[in-house]
Coordinates of N, CA, C and O in Angstrom, one line a residue:
X56 N 217.1 -215.5 -34.9 CA 216.2 -214.2 -35.0 C 215.2 -214.4 -33.8 O 214.9 -215.4 -33.3
X57 N 214.9 -213.2 -33.4 CA 214.0 -213.0 -32.1 C 212.4 -212.6 -32.5 O 212.4 -211.4 -33.2
X58 N 211.4 -213.6 -32.6 CA 210.3 -213.0 -32.9 C 209.4 -212.9 -31.8 O 209.4 -213.6 -31.0
X59 N 208.5 -211.8 -31.9 CA 207.2 -211.7 -30.8 C 206.2 -211.1 -31.5 O 206.3 -210.6 -32.4
X60 N 205.1 -211.5 -30.7 CA 203.8 -210.9 -31.1 C 203.2 -209.7 -30.0 O 203.5 -210.1 -28.9
X61 N 202.9 -208.6 -30.7 CA 202.3 -207.6 -29.8 C 200.7 -207.5 -30.0 O 200.4 -207.4 -31.2
X62 N 199.9 -207.8 -29.0 CA 198.5 -207.5 -29.1 C 198.0 -206.2 -28.4 O 198.3 -206.1 -27.2
X63 N 197.3 -205.6 -29.1 CA 196.7 -204.2 -28.5 C 195.3 -204.2 -28.6 O 194.9 -204.5 -29.6
X64 N 194.7 -203.9 -27.6 CA 193.3 -203.9 -27.3 C 192.5 -205.0 -28.1 O 191.3 -204.9 -28.5
X65 N 193.0 -206.2 -28.0 CA 192.3 -207.4 -28.4 C 191.8 -207.5 -29.5 O 191.2 -208.4 -29.9
X66 N 192.5 -206.6 -30.5 CA 192.0 -206.6 -32.0 C 193.2 -206.3 -33.0 O 193.1 -206.8 -33.9
X67 N 194.2 -205.5 -32.5 CA 195.4 -205.2 -33.4 C 196.6 -205.9 -33.0 O 196.6 -206.3 -31.8
X68 N 197.3 -206.5 -33.9 CA 198.4 -207.2 -33.5 C 199.5 -206.8 -34.3 O 199.5 -206.3 -35.4
X69 N 200.9 -207.0 -34.1 CA 201.9 -207.1 -34.9 C 202.9 -208.3 -34.5 O 203.0 -208.9 -33.3
X70 N 203.5 -208.7 -35.6 CA 204.6 -209.7 -35.5 C 206.0 -208.9 -35.6 O 206.1 -208.2 -36.7
X71 N 206.9 -209.1 -34.4 CA 208.1 -208.3 -34.5 C 209.2 -209.3 -34.8 O 209.2 -210.4 -34.2
X72 N 210.2 -208.9 -35.5 CA 211.5 -209.5 -35.8 C 212.5 -208.8 -35.2 O 212.7 -207.4 -35.7
X73 N 212.9 -209.2 -34.0 CA 214.3 -208.3 -33.5 C 213.6 -206.6 -33.1 O 214.2 -205.7 -33.5
X74 N 212.5 -206.8 -32.7 CA 211.6 -205.5 -32.0 C 211.4 -204.6 -33.2 O 210.9 -203.5 -33.0
X75 N 211.2 -205.1 -34.4 CA 210.8 -204.4 -35.6 C 209.5 -205.0 -36.4 O 209.6 -206.3 -36.5
X76 N 208.5 -204.3 -36.3 CA 207.4 -204.8 -37.0 C 207.4 -205.3 -38.5 O 208.0 -204.6 -39.2
X77 N 207.2 -206.6 -38.8 CA 207.2 -207.2 -39.9 C 206.0 -207.7 -40.5 O 205.8 -207.5 -41.8
X78 N 204.8 -207.6 -39.6 CA 203.5 -207.9 -40.0 C 202.7 -207.0 -39.1 O 202.8 -207.1 -38.0
X79 N 201.8 -206.3 -39.6 CA 200.9 -205.7 -38.8 C 199.4 -206.1 -39.3 O 199.2 -206.2 -40.3
X80 N 198.3 -206.4 -38.2 CA 197.1 -207.0 -38.7 C 196.0 -206.5 -37.6 O 196.4 -205.7 -36.6
X81 N 195.0 -206.8 -37.8 CA 193.6 -206.4 -37.4 C 192.5 -207.2 -37.3 O 192.5 -208.0 -38.4
X82 N 191.7 -207.5 -36.3 CA 190.6 -208.3 -36.3 C 189.3 -207.0 -36.5 O 189.5 -206.3 -35.4
X83 N 188.7 -207.1 -37.5 CA 187.5 -206.0 -37.6 C 186.8 -205.9 -36.4 O 186.3 -204.5 -36.0
X84 N 186.3 -206.7 -35.9 CA 185.4 -206.8 -34.6 C 186.0 -207.8 -33.6 O 186.6 -208.7 -34.2
X85 N 185.9 -207.6 -32.4 CA 186.4 -208.4 -31.2 C 185.9 -209.7 -31.4 O 186.6 -210.8 -31.1
X86 N 184.7 -210.0 -31.8 CA 184.0 -211.3 -31.8 C 184.0 -212.0 -33.3 O 183.7 -213.2 -33.4
X87 N 184.7 -211.4 -34.2 CA 184.9 -211.9 -35.5 C 186.2 -213.0 -35.6 O 187.1 -212.9 -35.0
X88 N 185.8 -214.0 -36.5 CA 186.9 -214.8 -37.0 C 187.7 -214.5 -37.9 O 188.8 -215.1 -38.5
X89 N 187.4 -213.2 -38.6 CA 188.3 -212.6 -39.6 C 189.4 -211.8 -39.1 O 189.5 -211.3 -38.1
X90 N 190.5 -212.2 -39.9 CA 191.8 -211.4 -39.7 C 192.2 -210.8 -40.9 O 192.5 -211.4 -42.0
X91 N 192.7 -209.3 -40.7 CA 193.3 -208.7 -41.9 C 194.6 -208.3 -41.5 O 194.9 -207.9 -40.5
X92 N 195.6 -208.5 -42.4 CA 197.1 -208.0 -42.2 C 197.6 -207.4 -43.5 O 197.4 -207.9 -44.6
X93 N 198.8 -206.7 -43.2 CA 199.5 -206.2 -44.2 C 201.0 -206.7 -44.1 O 201.7 -206.6 -43.3
X94 N 201.4 -207.3 -45.3 CA 202.7 -207.9 -45.6 C 203.3 -207.8 -46.6 O 202.6 -208.0 -47.7
X95 N 204.5 -207.3 -47.0 CA 205.3 -207.3 -48.2 C 204.3 -206.5 -49.3 O 204.3 -207.0 -50.4
X96 N 203.8 -205.4 -48.8 CA 203.0 -204.3 -49.8 C 201.7 -205.1 -50.4 O 201.3 -204.7 -51.3
X97 N 201.3 -206.1 -49.5 CA 199.9 -206.7 -50.0 C 199.0 -206.8 -48.6 O 199.6 -207.1 -47.6
X98 N 197.7 -206.8 -48.9 CA 197.0 -207.0 -47.9 C 196.2 -208.4 -48.0 O 196.0 -208.9 -48.9
X99 N 196.2 -209.1 -46.8 CA 195.9 -210.4 -46.8 C 194.8 -210.5 -45.7 O 194.5 -209.6 -44.8
X100 N 193.8 -211.5 -45.9 CA 192.8 -211.7 -45.1 C 192.5 -213.3 -44.8 O 192.9 -213.9 -45.7
X101 N 192.1 -213.6 -43.4 CA 191.9 -215.0 -43.4 C 190.5 -214.8 -42.8 O 190.3 -214.3 -41.6
X102 N 189.7 -215.7 -43.4 CA 188.2 -215.8 -42.8 C 187.8 -217.2 -42.8 O 188.2 -218.0 -43.7
X103 N 186.9 -217.2 -41.6 CA 186.5 -218.8 -41.6 C 185.6 -219.0 -42.5 O 184.5 -218.3 -42.9
X104 N 185.4 -220.3 -43.1 CA 184.7 -220.4 -44.2 C 183.2 -220.8 -43.7 O 182.2 -220.5 -44.4
X105 N 183.1 -221.5 -42.6 CA 181.7 -221.7 -41.9 C 181.7 -221.8 -40.4 O 182.9 -222.2 -39.8
X106 N 180.8 -221.4 -39.8 CA 180.7 -221.5 -38.5 C 181.1 -222.9 -37.7 O 181.7 -223.2 -36.8
X107 N 180.4 -223.8 -38.4 CA 180.4 -225.3 -38.2 C 181.9 -226.1 -38.5 O 182.0 -227.1 -38.0
X108 N 182.6 -225.5 -39.4 CA 183.8 -226.3 -39.6 C 185.1 -225.3 -39.4 O 185.2 -224.2 -39.1
X109 N 186.2 -226.1 -39.2 CA 187.4 -225.4 -38.9 C 188.2 -225.0 -40.0 O 189.6 -225.2 -40.0
X110 N 187.7 -224.9 -41.3 CA 188.4 -224.4 -42.4 C 188.6 -222.8 -42.5 O 187.3 -222.3 -42.4
X111 N 189.6 -222.3 -42.7 CA 189.8 -220.9 -43.0 C 190.4 -220.6 -44.4 O 191.2 -221.6 -45.1
X112 N 190.0 -219.5 -45.2 CA 190.5 -219.2 -46.4 C 191.3 -218.0 -46.4 O 191.0 -216.9 -45.5
X113 N 192.4 -218.1 -47.0 CA 193.4 -216.8 -47.0 C 193.3 -216.4 -48.4 O 193.5 -217.1 -49.4
X114 N 193.0 -215.0 -48.4 CA 193.3 -214.1 -49.6 C 194.2 -213.1 -49.4 O 194.5 -212.6 -48.6
X115 N 194.8 -212.9 -50.9 CA 195.8 -211.8 -50.8 C 195.3 -210.9 -52.0 O 195.1 -211.3 -53.1
X116 N 195.1 -209.4 -51.5 CA 194.4 -208.5 -52.4 C 193.3 -209.1 -53.3 O 193.2 -208.8 -54.3
X117 N 192.4 -209.8 -52.4 CA 191.2 -210.3 -52.9 C 191.3 -211.6 -53.7 O 190.3 -212.2 -54.1
X118 N 192.3 -212.1 -53.9 CA 192.4 -213.5 -54.4 C 192.9 -214.7 -53.7 O 193.6 -214.3 -52.6
X119 N 192.3 -215.8 -53.6 CA 192.4 -216.7 -52.8 C 194.0 -217.3 -53.1 O 194.3 -217.5 -54.1
X120 N 194.7 -217.5 -52.1 CA 195.9 -218.0 -51.9 C 196.3 -219.2 -51.3 O 197.2 -219.9 -51.2
X121 N 195.2 -219.7 -50.5 CA 195.4 -220.9 -49.5 C 194.2 -221.2 -48.7 O 193.4 -220.2 -48.5
X122 N 194.5 -222.2 -47.9 CA 193.5 -222.7 -47.0 C 194.2 -223.1 -45.6 O 195.2 -223.5 -45.7
X123 N 193.4 -223.0 -44.4 CA 194.0 -223.3 -43.2 C 192.9 -224.3 -42.6 O 191.8 -224.1 -42.5
X124 N 193.4 -225.5 -42.3 CA 192.4 -226.4 -41.9 C 192.7 -226.8 -40.4 O 194.0 -227.2 -40.0
X125 N 191.9 -226.5 -39.4 CA 192.3 -226.5 -38.0 C 191.4 -228.0 -37.2 O 190.1 -227.6 -37.6
X126 N 192.0 -228.8 -37.0 CA 191.3 -230.1 -36.6 C 191.7 -230.1 -35.2 O 192.8 -230.0 -34.5
X127 N 190.5 -230.5 -34.4 CA 190.6 -230.8 -32.9 C 190.8 -232.3 -32.8 O 190.0 -233.0 -33.2
X128 N 191.6 -232.6 -31.7 CA 191.8 -234.0 -31.4 C 191.3 -234.0 -30.0 O 191.6 -233.4 -29.1
X129 N 190.4 -235.1 -29.8 CA 189.7 -235.5 -28.4 C 190.3 -236.5 -28.0 O 190.1 -237.8 -28.7
X130 N 190.8 -236.7 -27.0 CA 191.3 -238.1 -26.3 C 190.1 -238.6 -25.4 O 189.7 -237.8 -24.3
X131 N 189.7 -239.6 -25.3 CA 188.7 -240.4 -24.8 C 189.3 -241.4 -23.7 O 190.1 -242.2 -24.1

């Protein structure tokens, strides 16, 4: 399978499988950490829980379905 990401105007994106869109999404504002996307007849959102933490919450049609934890590693 061949996957690609297409980004338009720094806020709209598509994930393509063999040049066919399978996920379409948008960032409501260019500076926002929130992402909304439509997949399998459902609307999903990924929102950062706090400015100071690397944790994001995933909701599907308004209900929480998971978390993403992003940790940075620093080599000294």
